[in-house]
Amino acid sequence: MNQTQSKNAGTDTANRTDSTCSTSEAYTSCVLCPRRCGVNRNAGKTAFCGESAQLKIASACLHFGEEPPVTGKGGSGTVFVSGCNLGCFFCQNYQISRQGMGKTVDTEEFVHMCRVLEQAGAENINIVTGSHAVPALAKGIMQAKKEGLGIPVCWNSSAYESVSTVDMLAGAADIWLPDLKTAQSALSQALFGIRDYGKTAKAAIKRMIELSPLRFTQFSDKSEKIVSGVIVRHLVLPGCMDNTIAVLDWLKENADGKACISLMSQYTPIRSQKPAGVFPDRFINEEEFLHIKELIDEYEFEYLFYQELEPDDSWLPDFNRFQPFSNALAKPLWHWKSGFTNEPL
């Protein structure tokens, strides 16, 4: 990630009220996400997300490929949750989001996972794709904090979440890493089979910004580490530059100066997944990437990151392996097949 602009966006942390929620009640007739499937996940039934009431995890690792203030020096303590309530056909983690890969864990094991990541030097606990499992994760995060977890918790999601569900994480999440994939209802319908993604995600992101004002600390070399706030991610889609412009227009009006913006050019065709409709089956090209850089200059966001263009799929994770990523990207500490590594911390 490249940081184009960085101004002092620090503010005092907002007052928060710890959320309490009953996992059993929330999953009885599940309407946690805007799909509102209404199934009894406590009885083992599943719907769109593919998961019951049990929390399932696929991997926990120190990840070094996030935005610089999230990665920091020690890496982000990333916990990959199985299942997903959005279902992007281009999901790079499709093995765990759509194919059910992972292991059921209880609160005690989840808390231990967080503490091991912290002991290994993680700058934060980064919960990836947990929107369908908010009650169990909120409970686990609050228990970990009660037991002494001393690093921030990141909520890394598609933002297809209701405001009431976001509020269940108040006091649990310190940093928010939501996507804003599209602001166009027609594209939302084509990609996800729903028209309300943009409207829903915008409301969720506004609430995240209200809950967590931007605040950073500095390392000795003056580089920054985020401890509170929102980083809104937008994945540029090939052939859809008008979508990116619509997203940037909304972010400029509603998030500039209050959240960081992260433009991602890593769209990768997933060969095992069929593209939606006539969606181009290719990487971002050089012309589109140059347009992205022009837009960055034009919009002049106060705090923005962008990725260099790397049209390559060799880095895609394989969650069948204890090390799902390349060695440069991550240090694995727990895997759904084998549990914790025996390597000394």
PDB file of N, CA and C in Angstrom, residues 101-142:
ATOM      1  N   MET A 101     -14.961 -24.218   4.781  1.00  0.00           N
ATOM      2  CA  MET A 101     -13.703 -24.660   5.384  1.00  0.00           C
ATOM      3  C   MET A 101     -13.486 -23.970   6.723  1.00  0.00           C
ATOM      4  N   GLY A 102     -13.149 -24.704   7.759  1.00  0.00           N
ATOM      5  CA  GLY A 102     -12.907 -24.126   9.076  1.00  0.00           C
ATOM      6  C   GLY A 102     -13.268 -25.092  10.187  1.00  0.00           C
ATOM      7  N   LYS A 103     -12.997 -24.671  11.415  1.00  0.00           N
ATOM      8  CA  LYS A 103     -13.244 -25.496  12.599  1.00  0.00           C
ATOM      9  C   LYS A 103     -14.080 -24.707  13.601  1.00  0.00           C
ATOM     10  N   THR A 104     -15.044 -25.376  14.208  1.00  0.00           N
ATOM     11  CA  THR A 104     -15.852 -24.756  15.253  1.00  0.00           C
ATOM     12  C   THR A 104     -15.005 -24.520  16.498  1.00  0.00           C
ATOM     13  N   VAL A 105     -15.091 -23.304  17.039  1.00  0.00           N
ATOM     14  CA  VAL A 105     -14.354 -22.968  18.263  1.00  0.00           C
ATOM     15  C   VAL A 105     -15.324 -22.366  19.267  1.00  0.00           C
ATOM     16  N   ASP A 106     -15.030 -22.557  20.540  1.00  0.00           N
ATOM     17  CA  ASP A 106     -15.849 -21.941  21.585  1.00  0.00           C
ATOM     18  C   ASP A 106     -15.208 -20.638  22.031  1.00  0.00           C
ATOM     19  N   THR A 107     -15.847 -19.944  22.940  1.00  0.00           N
ATOM     20  CA  THR A 107     -15.348 -18.646  23.401  1.00  0.00           C
ATOM     21  C   THR A 107     -13.958 -18.765  23.995  1.00  0.00           C
ATOM     22  N   GLU A 108     -13.721 -19.813  24.769  1.00  0.00           N
ATOM     23  CA  GLU A 108     -12.422 -19.987  25.413  1.00  0.00           C
ATOM     24  C   GLU A 108     -11.298 -20.113  24.390  1.00  0.00           C
ATOM     25  N   GLU A 109     -11.518 -20.903  23.340  1.00  0.00           N
ATOM     26  CA  GLU A 109     -10.466 -21.068  22.328  1.00  0.00           C
ATOM     27  C   GLU A 109     -10.281 -19.786  21.530  1.00  0.00           C
ATOM     28  N   PHE A 110     -11.365 -19.067  21.243  1.00  0.00           N
ATOM     29  CA  PHE A 110     -11.254 -17.798  20.534  1.00  0.00           C
ATOM     30  C   PHE A 110     -10.441 -16.802  21.350  1.00  0.00           C
ATOM     31  N   VAL A 111     -10.727 -16.702  22.641  1.00  0.00           N
ATOM     32  CA  VAL A 111      -9.984 -15.788  23.507  1.00  0.00           C
ATOM     33  C   VAL A 111      -8.506 -16.164  23.534  1.00  0.00           C
ATOM     34  N   HIS A 112      -8.230 -17.446  23.639  1.00  0.00           N
ATOM     35  CA  HIS A 112      -6.834 -17.907  23.650  1.00  0.00           C
ATOM     36  C   HIS A 112      -6.141 -17.532  22.341  1.00  0.00           C
ATOM     37  N   MET A 113      -6.865 -17.646  21.229  1.00  0.00           N
ATOM     38  CA  MET A 113      -6.332 -17.281  19.929  1.00  0.00           C
ATOM     39  C   MET A 113      -5.915 -15.809  19.910  1.00  0.00           C
ATOM     40  N   CYS A 114      -6.778 -14.952  20.435  1.00  0.00           N
ATOM     41  CA  CYS A 114      -6.477 -13.515  20.500  1.00  0.00           C
ATOM     42  C   CYS A 114      -5.254 -13.245  21.361  1.00  0.00           C
ATOM     43  N   ARG A 115      -5.164 -13.921  22.485  1.00  0.00           N
ATOM     44  CA  ARG A 115      -4.041 -13.693  23.399  1.00  0.00           C
ATOM     45  C   ARG A 115      -2.727 -14.196  22.803  1.00  0.00           C
ATOM     46  N   VAL A 116      -2.767 -15.319  22.085  1.00  0.00           N
ATOM     47  CA  VAL A 116      -1.558 -15.835  21.427  1.00  0.00           C
ATOM     48  C   VAL A 116      -1.087 -14.859  20.350  1.00  0.00           C
ATOM     49  N   LEU A 117      -2.014 -14.315  19.582  1.00  0.00           N
ATOM     50  CA  LEU A 117      -1.646 -13.322  18.570  1.00  0.00           C
ATOM     51  C   LEU A 117      -1.006 -12.094  19.212  1.00  0.00           C
ATOM     52  N   GLU A 118      -1.580 -11.643  20.315  1.00  0.00           N
ATOM     53  CA  GLU A 118      -1.008 -10.495  21.022  1.00  0.00           C
ATOM     54  C   GLU A 118       0.394 -10.808  21.511  1.00  0.00           C
ATOM     55  N   GLN A 119       0.587 -11.978  22.112  1.00  0.00           N
ATOM     56  CA  GLN A 119       1.906 -12.366  22.622  1.00  0.00           C
ATOM     57  C   GLN A 119       2.935 -12.496  21.503  1.00  0.00           C
ATOM     58  N   ALA A 120       2.460 -12.824  20.300  1.00  0.00           N
ATOM     59  CA  ALA A 120       3.363 -12.969  19.161  1.00  0.00           C
ATOM     60  C   ALA A 120       3.741 -11.628  18.536  1.00  0.00           C
ATOM     61  N   GLY A 121       3.173 -10.531  19.052  1.00  0.00           N
ATOM     62  CA  GLY A 121       3.547  -9.204  18.579  1.00  0.00           C
ATOM     63  C   GLY A 121       2.542  -8.505  17.700  1.00  0.00           C
ATOM     64  N   ALA A 122       1.317  -9.047  17.580  1.00  0.00           N
ATOM     65  CA  ALA A 122       0.294  -8.425  16.740  1.00  0.00           C
ATOM     66  C   ALA A 122      -0.012  -7.009  17.222  1.00  0.00           C
ATOM     67  N   GLU A 123      -0.206  -6.113  16.276  1.00  0.00           N
ATOM     68  CA  GLU A 123      -0.574  -4.731  16.600  1.00  0.00           C
ATOM     69  C   GLU A 123      -2.056  -4.617  16.933  1.00  0.00           C
ATOM     70  N   ASN A 124      -2.854  -5.580  16.463  1.00  0.00           N
ATOM     71  CA  ASN A 124      -4.298  -5.561  16.655  1.00  0.00           C
ATOM     72  C   ASN A 124      -4.842  -6.954  16.386  1.00  0.00           C
ATOM     73  N   ILE A 125      -6.095  -7.173  16.749  1.00  0.00           N
ATOM     74  CA  ILE A 125      -6.824  -8.382  16.377  1.00  0.00           C
ATOM     75  C   ILE A 125      -7.759  -8.000  15.233  1.00  0.00           C
ATOM     76  N   ASN A 126      -7.596  -8.637  14.092  1.00  0.00           N
ATOM     77  CA  ASN A 126      -8.277  -8.270  12.853  1.00  0.00           C
ATOM     78  C   ASN A 126      -9.268  -9.377  12.494  1.00  0.00           C
ATOM     79  N   ILE A 127     -10.554  -9.141  12.753  1.00  0.00           N
ATOM     80  CA  ILE A 127     -11.590 -10.141  12.522  1.00  0.00           C
ATOM     81  C   ILE A 127     -12.118  -9.993  11.094  1.00  0.00           C
ATOM     82  N   VAL A 128     -11.872 -11.009  10.257  1.00  0.00           N
ATOM     83  CA  VAL A 128     -12.207 -10.937   8.833  1.00  0.00           C
ATOM     84  C   VAL A 128     -13.516 -11.672   8.540  1.00  0.00           C
ATOM     85  N   THR A 129     -14.474 -10.944   7.966  1.00  0.00           N
ATOM     86  CA  THR A 129     -15.746 -11.489   7.468  1.00  0.00           C
ATOM     87  C   THR A 129     -16.549 -12.154   8.581  1.00  0.00           C
ATOM     88  N   GLY A 130     -16.870 -11.384   9.609  1.00  0.00           N
ATOM     89  CA  GLY A 130     -17.623 -11.923  10.733  1.00  0.00           C
ATOM     90  C   GLY A 130     -19.047 -11.417  10.845  1.00  0.00           C
ATOM     91  N   SER A 131     -19.578 -10.785   9.797  1.00  0.00           N
ATOM     92  CA  SER A 131     -20.880 -10.128   9.872  1.00  0.00           C
ATOM     93  C   SER A 131     -22.007 -11.062  10.287  1.00  0.00           C
ATOM     94  N   HIS A 132     -21.925 -12.314   9.884  1.00  0.00           N
ATOM     95  CA  HIS A 132     -22.972 -13.296  10.187  1.00  0.00           C
ATOM     96  C   HIS A 132     -22.811 -13.916  11.563  1.00  0.00           C
ATOM     97  N   ALA A 133     -21.723 -13.562  12.258  1.00  0.00           N
ATOM     98  CA  ALA A 133     -21.407 -14.179  13.553  1.00  0.00           C
ATOM     99  C   ALA A 133     -21.167 -13.134  14.626  1.00  0.00           C
ATOM    100  N   VAL A 134     -21.799 -11.969  14.481  1.00  0.00           N
ATOM    101  CA  VAL A 134     -21.540 -10.856  15.394  1.00  0.00           C
ATOM    102  C   VAL A 134     -21.773 -11.207  16.863  1.00  0.00           C
ATOM    103  N   PRO A 135     -22.868 -11.845  17.256  1.00  0.00           N
ATOM    104  CA  PRO A 135     -23.068 -12.103  18.686  1.00  0.00           C
ATOM    105  C   PRO A 135     -21.947 -12.942  19.314  1.00  0.00           C
ATOM    106  N   ALA A 136     -21.562 -14.020  18.648  1.00  0.00           N
ATOM    107  CA  ALA A 136     -20.506 -14.875  19.185  1.00  0.00           C
ATOM    108  C   ALA A 136     -19.172 -14.147  19.221  1.00  0.00           C
ATOM    109  N   LEU A 137     -18.882 -13.369  18.181  1.00  0.00           N
ATOM    110  CA  LEU A 137     -17.613 -12.651  18.131  1.00  0.00           C
ATOM    111  C   LEU A 137     -17.574 -11.502  19.138  1.00  0.00           C
ATOM    112  N   ALA A 138     -18.675 -10.767  19.270  1.00  0.00           N
ATOM    113  CA  ALA A 138     -18.716  -9.696  20.268  1.00  0.00           C
ATOM    114  C   ALA A 138     -18.497 -10.259  21.669  1.00  0.00           C
ATOM    115  N   LYS A 139     -19.134 -11.390  21.938  1.00  0.00           N
ATOM    116  CA  LYS A 139     -18.957 -12.039  23.241  1.00  0.00           C
ATOM    117  C   LYS A 139     -17.504 -12.435  23.451  1.00  0.00           C
ATOM    118  N   GLY A 140     -16.886 -13.027  22.431  1.00  0.00           N
ATOM    119  CA  GLY A 140     -15.494 -13.452  22.556  1.00  0.00           C
ATOM    120  C   GLY A 140     -14.537 -12.290  22.710  1.00  0.00           C
ATOM    121  N   ILE A 141     -14.762 -11.226  21.938  1.00  0.00           N
ATOM    122  CA  ILE A 141     -13.888 -10.057  22.022  1.00  0.00           C
ATOM    123  C   ILE A 141     -13.974  -9.412  23.400  1.00  0.00           C
ATOM    124  N   MET A 142     -15.193  -9.236  23.914  1.00  0.00           N
ATOM    125  CA  MET A 142     -15.343  -8.622  25.229  1.00  0.00           C
ATOM    126  C   MET A 142     -14.738  -9.488  26.324  1.00  0.00           C
TER     127      MET A 142
END
